[in-house]
XYZ file of C-alpha atoms in Angstrom:
236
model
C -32.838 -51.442 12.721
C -33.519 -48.285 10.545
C -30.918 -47.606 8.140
C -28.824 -44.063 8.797
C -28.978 -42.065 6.169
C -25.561 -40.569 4.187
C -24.958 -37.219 5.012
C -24.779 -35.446 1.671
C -20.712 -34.343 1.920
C -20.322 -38.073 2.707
C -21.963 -38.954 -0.430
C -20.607 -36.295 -2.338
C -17.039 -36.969 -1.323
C -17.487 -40.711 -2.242
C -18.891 -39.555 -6.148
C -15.420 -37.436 -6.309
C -13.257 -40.235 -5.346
C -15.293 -42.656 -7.225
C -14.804 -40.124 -10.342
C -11.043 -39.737 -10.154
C -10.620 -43.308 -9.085
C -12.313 -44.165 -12.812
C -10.491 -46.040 -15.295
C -11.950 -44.263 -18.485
C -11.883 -39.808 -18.600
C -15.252 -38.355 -17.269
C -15.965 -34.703 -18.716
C -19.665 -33.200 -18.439
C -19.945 -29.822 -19.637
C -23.018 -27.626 -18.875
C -25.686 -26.126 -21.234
C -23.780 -23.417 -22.170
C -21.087 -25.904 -23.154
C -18.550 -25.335 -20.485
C -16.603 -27.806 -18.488
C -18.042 -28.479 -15.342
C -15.952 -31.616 -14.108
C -12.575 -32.901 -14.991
C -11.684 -35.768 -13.678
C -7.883 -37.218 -13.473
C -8.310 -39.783 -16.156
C -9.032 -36.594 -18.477
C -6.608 -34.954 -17.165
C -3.915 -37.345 -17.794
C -5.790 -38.496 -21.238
C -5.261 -34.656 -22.727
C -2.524 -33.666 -20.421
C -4.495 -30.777 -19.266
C -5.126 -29.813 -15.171
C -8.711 -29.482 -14.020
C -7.776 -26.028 -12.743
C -6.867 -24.926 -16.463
C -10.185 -26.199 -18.029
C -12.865 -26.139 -15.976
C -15.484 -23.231 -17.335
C -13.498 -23.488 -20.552
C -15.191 -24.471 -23.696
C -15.630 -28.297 -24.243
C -14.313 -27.202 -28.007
C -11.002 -26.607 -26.555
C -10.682 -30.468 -26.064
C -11.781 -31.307 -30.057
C -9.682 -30.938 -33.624
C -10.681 -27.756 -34.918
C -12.115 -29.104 -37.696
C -14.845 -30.464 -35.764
C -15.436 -26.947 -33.425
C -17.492 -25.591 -35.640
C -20.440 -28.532 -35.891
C -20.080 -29.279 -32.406
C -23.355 -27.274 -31.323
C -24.897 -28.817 -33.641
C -24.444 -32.217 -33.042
C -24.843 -31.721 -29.048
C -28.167 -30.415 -29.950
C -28.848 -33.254 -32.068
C -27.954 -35.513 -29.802
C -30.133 -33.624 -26.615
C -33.546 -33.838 -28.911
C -32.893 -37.445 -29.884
C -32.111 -38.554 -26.227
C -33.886 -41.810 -25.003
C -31.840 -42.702 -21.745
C -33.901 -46.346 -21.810
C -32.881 -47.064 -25.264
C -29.602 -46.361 -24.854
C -27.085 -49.147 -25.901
C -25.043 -50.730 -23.310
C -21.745 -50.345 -24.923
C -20.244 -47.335 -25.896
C -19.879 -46.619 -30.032
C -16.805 -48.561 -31.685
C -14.119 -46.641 -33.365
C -14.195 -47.806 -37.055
C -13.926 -45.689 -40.769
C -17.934 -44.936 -40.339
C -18.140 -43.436 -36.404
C -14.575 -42.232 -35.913
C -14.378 -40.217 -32.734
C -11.602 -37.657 -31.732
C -9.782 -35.303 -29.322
C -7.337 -33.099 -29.132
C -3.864 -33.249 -27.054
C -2.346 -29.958 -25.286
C 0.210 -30.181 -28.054
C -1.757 -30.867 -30.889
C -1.947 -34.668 -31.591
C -5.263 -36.017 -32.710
C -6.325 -38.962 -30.416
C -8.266 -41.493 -31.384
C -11.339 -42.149 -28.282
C -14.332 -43.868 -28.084
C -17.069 -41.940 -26.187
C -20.647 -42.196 -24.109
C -22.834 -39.647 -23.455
C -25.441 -38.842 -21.367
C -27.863 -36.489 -20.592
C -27.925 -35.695 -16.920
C -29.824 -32.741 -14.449
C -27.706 -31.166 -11.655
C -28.812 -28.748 -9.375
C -31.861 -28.019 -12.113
C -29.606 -27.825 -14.729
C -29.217 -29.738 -17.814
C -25.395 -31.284 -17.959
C -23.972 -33.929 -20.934
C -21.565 -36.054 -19.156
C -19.099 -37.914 -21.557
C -17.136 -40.873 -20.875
C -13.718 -41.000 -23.423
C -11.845 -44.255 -23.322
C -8.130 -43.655 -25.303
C -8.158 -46.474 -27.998
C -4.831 -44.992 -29.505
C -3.388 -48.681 -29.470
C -6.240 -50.188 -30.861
C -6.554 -47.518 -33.637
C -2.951 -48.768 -34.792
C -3.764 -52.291 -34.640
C -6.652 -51.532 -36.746
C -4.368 -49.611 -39.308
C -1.961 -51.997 -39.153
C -4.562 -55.113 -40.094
C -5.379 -52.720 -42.538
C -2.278 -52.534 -44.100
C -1.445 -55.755 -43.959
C -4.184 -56.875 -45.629
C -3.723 -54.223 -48.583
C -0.195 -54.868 -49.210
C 2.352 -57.717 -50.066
C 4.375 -58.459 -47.224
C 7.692 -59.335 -49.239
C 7.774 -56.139 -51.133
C 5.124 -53.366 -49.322
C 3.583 -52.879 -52.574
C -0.156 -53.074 -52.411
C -1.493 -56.862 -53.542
C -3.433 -58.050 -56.409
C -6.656 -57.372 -54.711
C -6.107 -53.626 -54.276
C -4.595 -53.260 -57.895
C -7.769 -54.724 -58.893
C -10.519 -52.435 -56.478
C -7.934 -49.574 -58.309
C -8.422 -50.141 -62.309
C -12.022 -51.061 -61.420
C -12.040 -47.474 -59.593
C -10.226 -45.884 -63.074
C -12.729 -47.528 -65.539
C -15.426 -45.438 -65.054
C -13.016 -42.357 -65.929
C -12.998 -40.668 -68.996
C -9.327 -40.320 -68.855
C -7.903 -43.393 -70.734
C -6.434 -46.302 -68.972
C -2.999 -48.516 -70.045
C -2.187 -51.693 -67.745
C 0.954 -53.331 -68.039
C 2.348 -56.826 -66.131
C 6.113 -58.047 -66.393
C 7.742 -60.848 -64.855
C 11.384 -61.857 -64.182
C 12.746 -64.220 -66.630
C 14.595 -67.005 -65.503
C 14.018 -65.986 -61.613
C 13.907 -69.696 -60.627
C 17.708 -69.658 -61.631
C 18.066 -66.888 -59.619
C 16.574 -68.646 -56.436
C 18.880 -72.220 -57.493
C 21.608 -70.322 -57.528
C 21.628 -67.676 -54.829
C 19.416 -68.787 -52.585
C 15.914 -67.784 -52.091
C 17.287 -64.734 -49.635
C 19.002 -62.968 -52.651
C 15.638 -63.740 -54.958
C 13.708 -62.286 -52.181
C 16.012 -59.097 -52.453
C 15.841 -59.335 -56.187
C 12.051 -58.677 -55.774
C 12.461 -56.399 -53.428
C 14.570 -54.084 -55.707
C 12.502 -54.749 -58.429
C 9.843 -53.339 -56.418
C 11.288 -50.078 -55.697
C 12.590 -49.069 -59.108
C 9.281 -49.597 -60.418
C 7.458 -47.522 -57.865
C 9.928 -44.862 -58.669
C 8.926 -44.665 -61.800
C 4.897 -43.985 -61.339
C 3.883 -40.811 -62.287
C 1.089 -39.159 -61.136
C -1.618 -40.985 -60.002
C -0.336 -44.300 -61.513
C -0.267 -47.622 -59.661
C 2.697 -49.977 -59.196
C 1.745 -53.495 -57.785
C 2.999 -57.152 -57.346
C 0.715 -59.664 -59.002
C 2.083 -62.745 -57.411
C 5.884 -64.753 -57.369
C 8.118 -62.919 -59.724
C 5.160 -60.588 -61.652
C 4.411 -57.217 -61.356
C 1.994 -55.229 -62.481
C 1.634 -51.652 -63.342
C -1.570 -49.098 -63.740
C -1.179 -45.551 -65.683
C -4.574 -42.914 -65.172
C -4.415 -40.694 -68.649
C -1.836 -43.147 -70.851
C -2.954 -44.618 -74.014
C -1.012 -47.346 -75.402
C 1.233 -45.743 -77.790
């Protein structure tokens, strides 16, 4: 039997549903860089109706800081665009392609985003598909974090005091570098109990902190040592 062929609302009414149905937001905005579609994922995503953006500038969904190269980079993108060597994921959100938009109140989210390049009704449209990776943006800074700093005390770890002098060598500035330890702080731990050392540390931590001035660094070495970096102070 011949196959019937869609009647165009039909089809049309099943890419609308199929668009607000979508997991991810789907934005396309047209040459002149307008919104053209809106779907509820975006709307939810930057708490925005359709109604209230669509024929708005796309720059109304960015930082501002990134408004004024946005042009720019659409262009960039539009010359450069190979649709068959396109990648099948989308870019990852890491410190060297960081991707962002803008809340209705002002909050900077975190997305990762596709783009294409796509003709409608003879008319060149960029649809963009924005996935919200707020949660994983805070798992990343949390790794990051925790592998930066000592757990017991929150001050950053040997490592890091060590990517910091090496960073301060190359200054003209001067350098001084301290380390202390607590004497006797096995007596301590005998004695009190290895909850009270731990708070012993823990103190020690924040007086010393407290007194870094400037740019100086305060860090724990390892067990009961510290150790201290000071920018612009000579020995004496």
């Amino acid at each position: 039997t011949a196959k019937t062929k869609e009647a165009p609302e039909t089809t049309a009414s099943r890419y609308h549903t199929l668009v607000d149905l979508a997991y991810d937001a789907i934005v396309t905005m047209d040459s002149r860089h307008n919104i053209t579609l809106f779907n509820r994922a975006a709307e939810n995503l930057f708490v925005y109706s359709s109604q209230e953006v669509l024929g708005q500038p796309i720059v109304n969904l960015l930082p501002e800081n990134y408004r004024a190269g946005h042009p720019r980079k659409v262009q960039q993108f539009s010359d450069a665009y190979q649709p068959g060597l396109r990648q099948a994921t989308p870019p990852k959100m890491d410190g060297s392609n960081s991707v962002f938009g803008r809340h209705r109140d002002g909050t900077i989210i975190p997305v990762e985003i596709a783009v294409s390049k796509i003709k409608m009704n003879d008319e060149i449209e960029f649809m963009a598909i924005v996935r919200d990776i707020r949660d994983r943006a805070q798992l990343m800074e949390l790794l990051k974090k925790q592998a930066a700093t000592d757990a017991l005390t929150d001050l950053l770890n040997r490592r890091e005091f060590m990517d910091f002098v090496k960073s301060k060598l190359d200054a003209s500035e001067g350098l001084s570098v301290f380390i202390l330890d607590v004497d006797l702080f096995k007596n301590i731990n005998d004695r009190y109990g290895h909850d009270i050392g731990d708070e012993v540390l823990r103190v020690l931590a924040r007086v010393g902190s407290s007194m870094m001035e400037g740019n100086g660094l305060f860090a724990r070495w390892g067990g009961e040592e510290f150790v201290a970096a000071l920018p612009g102070v000579d020995a004496q």
